[in-house]
């Protein structure tokens, strides 16, 4: 009898572990599939960036102001890659959490309905109970994590900064190619205006530098917060 009991216990443990592994694989699969689409979007952004990068490279000038502007352009290019990467990651995880919340909620609802027929105490079906608890835990975690990790806000904020940097780079390109004629006029007034433009670019970089990687632990329901 002890061997039979141990055998059933091993089967139950294996079932629970297998179910958790399957859920983890499905979650990662959802992240990967979304990431593939996001990678295509990121590649289109990169192609767009290359147009400006190549255009800036073709402007050969020894003017100190132009050199400064090129340094600013290169600095922005490196910084905004991090913003795009974080927007990419947070949106991927947020998508996967949302998909699994929907799936776990539906599955948990069906399993809960089946359990109601016999009642929790009266039900002898371990696998039904275990599946319900795992589905309930998944729906709870997938409902909490997006808020705690601020996936939507972090993705939107980093993408917004990325787009702001794009706009600054376009402004730099316009100045470097002397579209407003500051260097062509080459007067004290025009050069002063050019210096103001460079200062404004530096100011915009300072105002938007940094990445958003915020957490909000207040979003954790009080009922499941650990005791302090």
PDB file of N, CA and C in Angstrom, residues 27 93-94 96-102 104-105 135-151 219-221 224:
ATOM      1  N   UNK A  27       4.017  30.687 -22.365  1.00  0.00           N
ATOM      2  CA  UNK A  27       4.237  32.113 -22.112  1.00  0.00           C
ATOM      3  C   UNK A  27       5.430  32.617 -22.911  1.00  0.00           C
ATOM      4  N   UNK A  93       6.391  41.778 -22.993  1.00  0.00           N
ATOM      5  CA  UNK A  93       5.932  41.142 -21.761  1.00  0.00           C
ATOM      6  C   UNK A  93       4.472  41.507 -21.474  1.00  0.00           C
ATOM      7  N   UNK A  94       4.118  42.759 -21.725  1.00  0.00           N
ATOM      8  CA  UNK A  94       2.738  43.179 -21.492  1.00  0.00           C
ATOM      9  C   UNK A  94       1.765  42.426 -22.378  1.00  0.00           C
ATOM     10  N   UNK A  96       2.225  39.364 -23.645  1.00  0.00           N
ATOM     11  CA  UNK A  96       2.151  37.978 -23.172  1.00  0.00           C
ATOM     12  C   UNK A  96       1.299  37.873 -21.908  1.00  0.00           C
ATOM     13  N   UNK A  97       1.467  38.826 -20.987  1.00  0.00           N
ATOM     14  CA  UNK A  97       0.657  38.818 -19.766  1.00  0.00           C
ATOM     15  C   UNK A  97      -0.837  38.926 -20.097  1.00  0.00           C
ATOM     16  N   UNK A  98      -1.160  39.799 -21.040  1.00  0.00           N
ATOM     17  CA  UNK A  98      -2.564  40.010 -21.404  1.00  0.00           C
ATOM     18  C   UNK A  98      -3.165  38.760 -22.032  1.00  0.00           C
ATOM     19  N   UNK A  99      -2.403  38.127 -22.944  1.00  0.00           N
ATOM     20  CA  UNK A  99      -2.878  36.900 -23.594  1.00  0.00           C
ATOM     21  C   UNK A  99      -3.117  35.805 -22.563  1.00  0.00           C
ATOM     22  N   UNK A 100      -2.164  35.637 -21.657  1.00  0.00           N
ATOM     23  CA  UNK A 100      -2.302  34.573 -20.660  1.00  0.00           C
ATOM     24  C   UNK A 100      -3.379  34.882 -19.636  1.00  0.00           C
ATOM     25  N   UNK A 101      -3.607  36.154 -19.351  1.00  0.00           N
ATOM     26  CA  UNK A 101      -4.695  36.518 -18.445  1.00  0.00           C
ATOM     27  C   UNK A 101      -6.026  36.078 -19.038  1.00  0.00           C
ATOM     28  N   UNK A 102      -6.212  36.316 -20.319  1.00  0.00           N
ATOM     29  CA  UNK A 102      -7.452  35.916 -20.987  1.00  0.00           C
ATOM     30  C   UNK A 102      -7.608  34.394 -20.991  1.00  0.00           C
ATOM     31  N   UNK A 104      -6.055  32.075 -19.059  1.00  0.00           N
ATOM     32  CA  UNK A 104      -6.178  31.518 -17.704  1.00  0.00           C
ATOM     33  C   UNK A 104      -7.544  31.819 -17.107  1.00  0.00           C
ATOM     34  N   UNK A 105      -8.092  32.988 -17.406  1.00  0.00           N
ATOM     35  CA  UNK A 105      -9.406  33.351 -16.873  1.00  0.00           C
ATOM     36  C   UNK A 105     -10.497  32.447 -17.443  1.00  0.00           C
ATOM     37  N   UNK A 135      -4.558  27.556 -12.809  1.00  0.00           N
ATOM     38  CA  UNK A 135      -5.199  28.545 -13.688  1.00  0.00           C
ATOM     39  C   UNK A 135      -5.526  29.814 -12.912  1.00  0.00           C
ATOM     40  N   UNK A 136      -6.000  29.634 -11.678  1.00  0.00           N
ATOM     41  CA  UNK A 136      -6.328  30.793 -10.830  1.00  0.00           C
ATOM     42  C   UNK A 136      -5.063  31.593 -10.513  1.00  0.00           C
ATOM     43  N   UNK A 137      -3.972  30.870 -10.173  1.00  0.00           N
ATOM     44  CA  UNK A 137      -2.711  31.544  -9.855  1.00  0.00           C
ATOM     45  C   UNK A 137      -2.184  32.304 -11.075  1.00  0.00           C
ATOM     46  N   UNK A 138      -2.283  31.695 -12.263  1.00  0.00           N
ATOM     47  CA  UNK A 138      -1.809  32.345 -13.491  1.00  0.00           C
ATOM     48  C   UNK A 138      -2.606  33.601 -13.805  1.00  0.00           C
ATOM     49  N   UNK A 139      -3.926  33.504 -13.680  1.00  0.00           N
ATOM     50  CA  UNK A 139      -4.755  34.677 -13.974  1.00  0.00           C
ATOM     51  C   UNK A 139      -4.482  35.802 -12.977  1.00  0.00           C
ATOM     52  N   UNK A 140      -4.235  35.431 -11.712  1.00  0.00           N
ATOM     53  CA  UNK A 140      -3.933  36.440 -10.699  1.00  0.00           C
ATOM     54  C   UNK A 140      -2.605  37.120 -10.986  1.00  0.00           C
ATOM     55  N   UNK A 141      -1.566  36.321 -11.247  1.00  0.00           N
ATOM     56  CA  UNK A 141      -0.239  36.873 -11.502  1.00  0.00           C
ATOM     57  C   UNK A 141      -0.216  37.698 -12.784  1.00  0.00           C
ATOM     58  N   UNK A 142      -0.867  37.182 -13.843  1.00  0.00           N
ATOM     59  CA  UNK A 142      -0.884  37.910 -15.113  1.00  0.00           C
ATOM     60  C   UNK A 142      -1.712  39.184 -15.024  1.00  0.00           C
ATOM     61  N   UNK A 143      -2.621  39.231 -14.061  1.00  0.00           N
ATOM     62  CA  UNK A 143      -3.385  40.457 -13.847  1.00  0.00           C
ATOM     63  C   UNK A 143      -2.619  41.483 -13.033  1.00  0.00           C
ATOM     64  N   UNK A 144      -1.727  40.996 -12.161  1.00  0.00           N
ATOM     65  CA  UNK A 144      -0.981  41.884 -11.275  1.00  0.00           C
ATOM     66  C   UNK A 144       0.307  42.400 -11.920  1.00  0.00           C
ATOM     67  N   UNK A 145       1.051  41.508 -12.578  1.00  0.00           N
ATOM     68  CA  UNK A 145       2.373  41.860 -13.098  1.00  0.00           C
ATOM     69  C   UNK A 145       2.381  43.079 -14.026  1.00  0.00           C
ATOM     70  N   UNK A 146       1.449  43.200 -14.994  1.00  0.00           N
ATOM     71  CA  UNK A 146       1.494  44.374 -15.874  1.00  0.00           C
ATOM     72  C   UNK A 146       1.393  45.692 -15.109  1.00  0.00           C
ATOM     73  N   UNK A 147       0.594  45.694 -14.029  1.00  0.00           N
ATOM     74  CA  UNK A 147       0.459  46.920 -13.235  1.00  0.00           C
ATOM     75  C   UNK A 147       1.691  47.172 -12.377  1.00  0.00           C
ATOM     76  N   UNK A 148       2.212  46.120 -11.762  1.00  0.00           N
ATOM     77  CA  UNK A 148       3.395  46.267 -10.910  1.00  0.00           C
ATOM     78  C   UNK A 148       4.610  46.675 -11.744  1.00  0.00           C
ATOM     79  N   UNK A 149       4.788  46.036 -12.891  1.00  0.00           N
ATOM     80  CA  UNK A 149       5.929  46.345 -13.759  1.00  0.00           C
ATOM     81  C   UNK A 149       5.687  47.572 -14.633  1.00  0.00           C
ATOM     82  N   UNK A 150       4.456  48.106 -14.584  1.00  0.00           N
ATOM     83  CA  UNK A 150       4.088  49.285 -15.388  1.00  0.00           C
ATOM     84  C   UNK A 150       4.471  49.087 -16.852  1.00  0.00           C
ATOM     85  N   UNK A 151       4.126  47.913 -17.387  1.00  0.00           N
ATOM     86  CA  UNK A 151       4.544  47.573 -18.751  1.00  0.00           C
ATOM     87  C   UNK A 151       4.014  48.573 -19.781  1.00  0.00           C
ATOM     88  N   UNK A 219       0.628  48.516  -6.465  1.00  0.00           N
ATOM     89  CA  UNK A 219      -0.384  47.821  -7.261  1.00  0.00           C
ATOM     90  C   UNK A 219      -0.622  46.385  -6.788  1.00  0.00           C
ATOM     91  N   UNK A 220       0.256  45.904  -5.897  1.00  0.00           N
ATOM     92  CA  UNK A 220       0.058  44.559  -5.362  1.00  0.00           C
ATOM     93  C   UNK A 220      -1.107  44.592  -4.377  1.00  0.00           C
ATOM     94  N   UNK A 221      -2.115  43.750  -4.552  1.00  0.00           N
ATOM     95  CA  UNK A 221      -3.248  43.741  -3.618  1.00  0.00           C
ATOM     96  C   UNK A 221      -2.789  43.508  -2.189  1.00  0.00           C
ATOM     97  N   UNK A 224      -2.276  39.921  -0.666  1.00  0.00           N
ATOM     98  CA  UNK A 224      -1.185  39.001  -0.965  1.00  0.00           C
ATOM     99  C   UNK A 224       0.180  39.628  -0.769  1.00  0.00           C
TER     100      UNK A 224
END
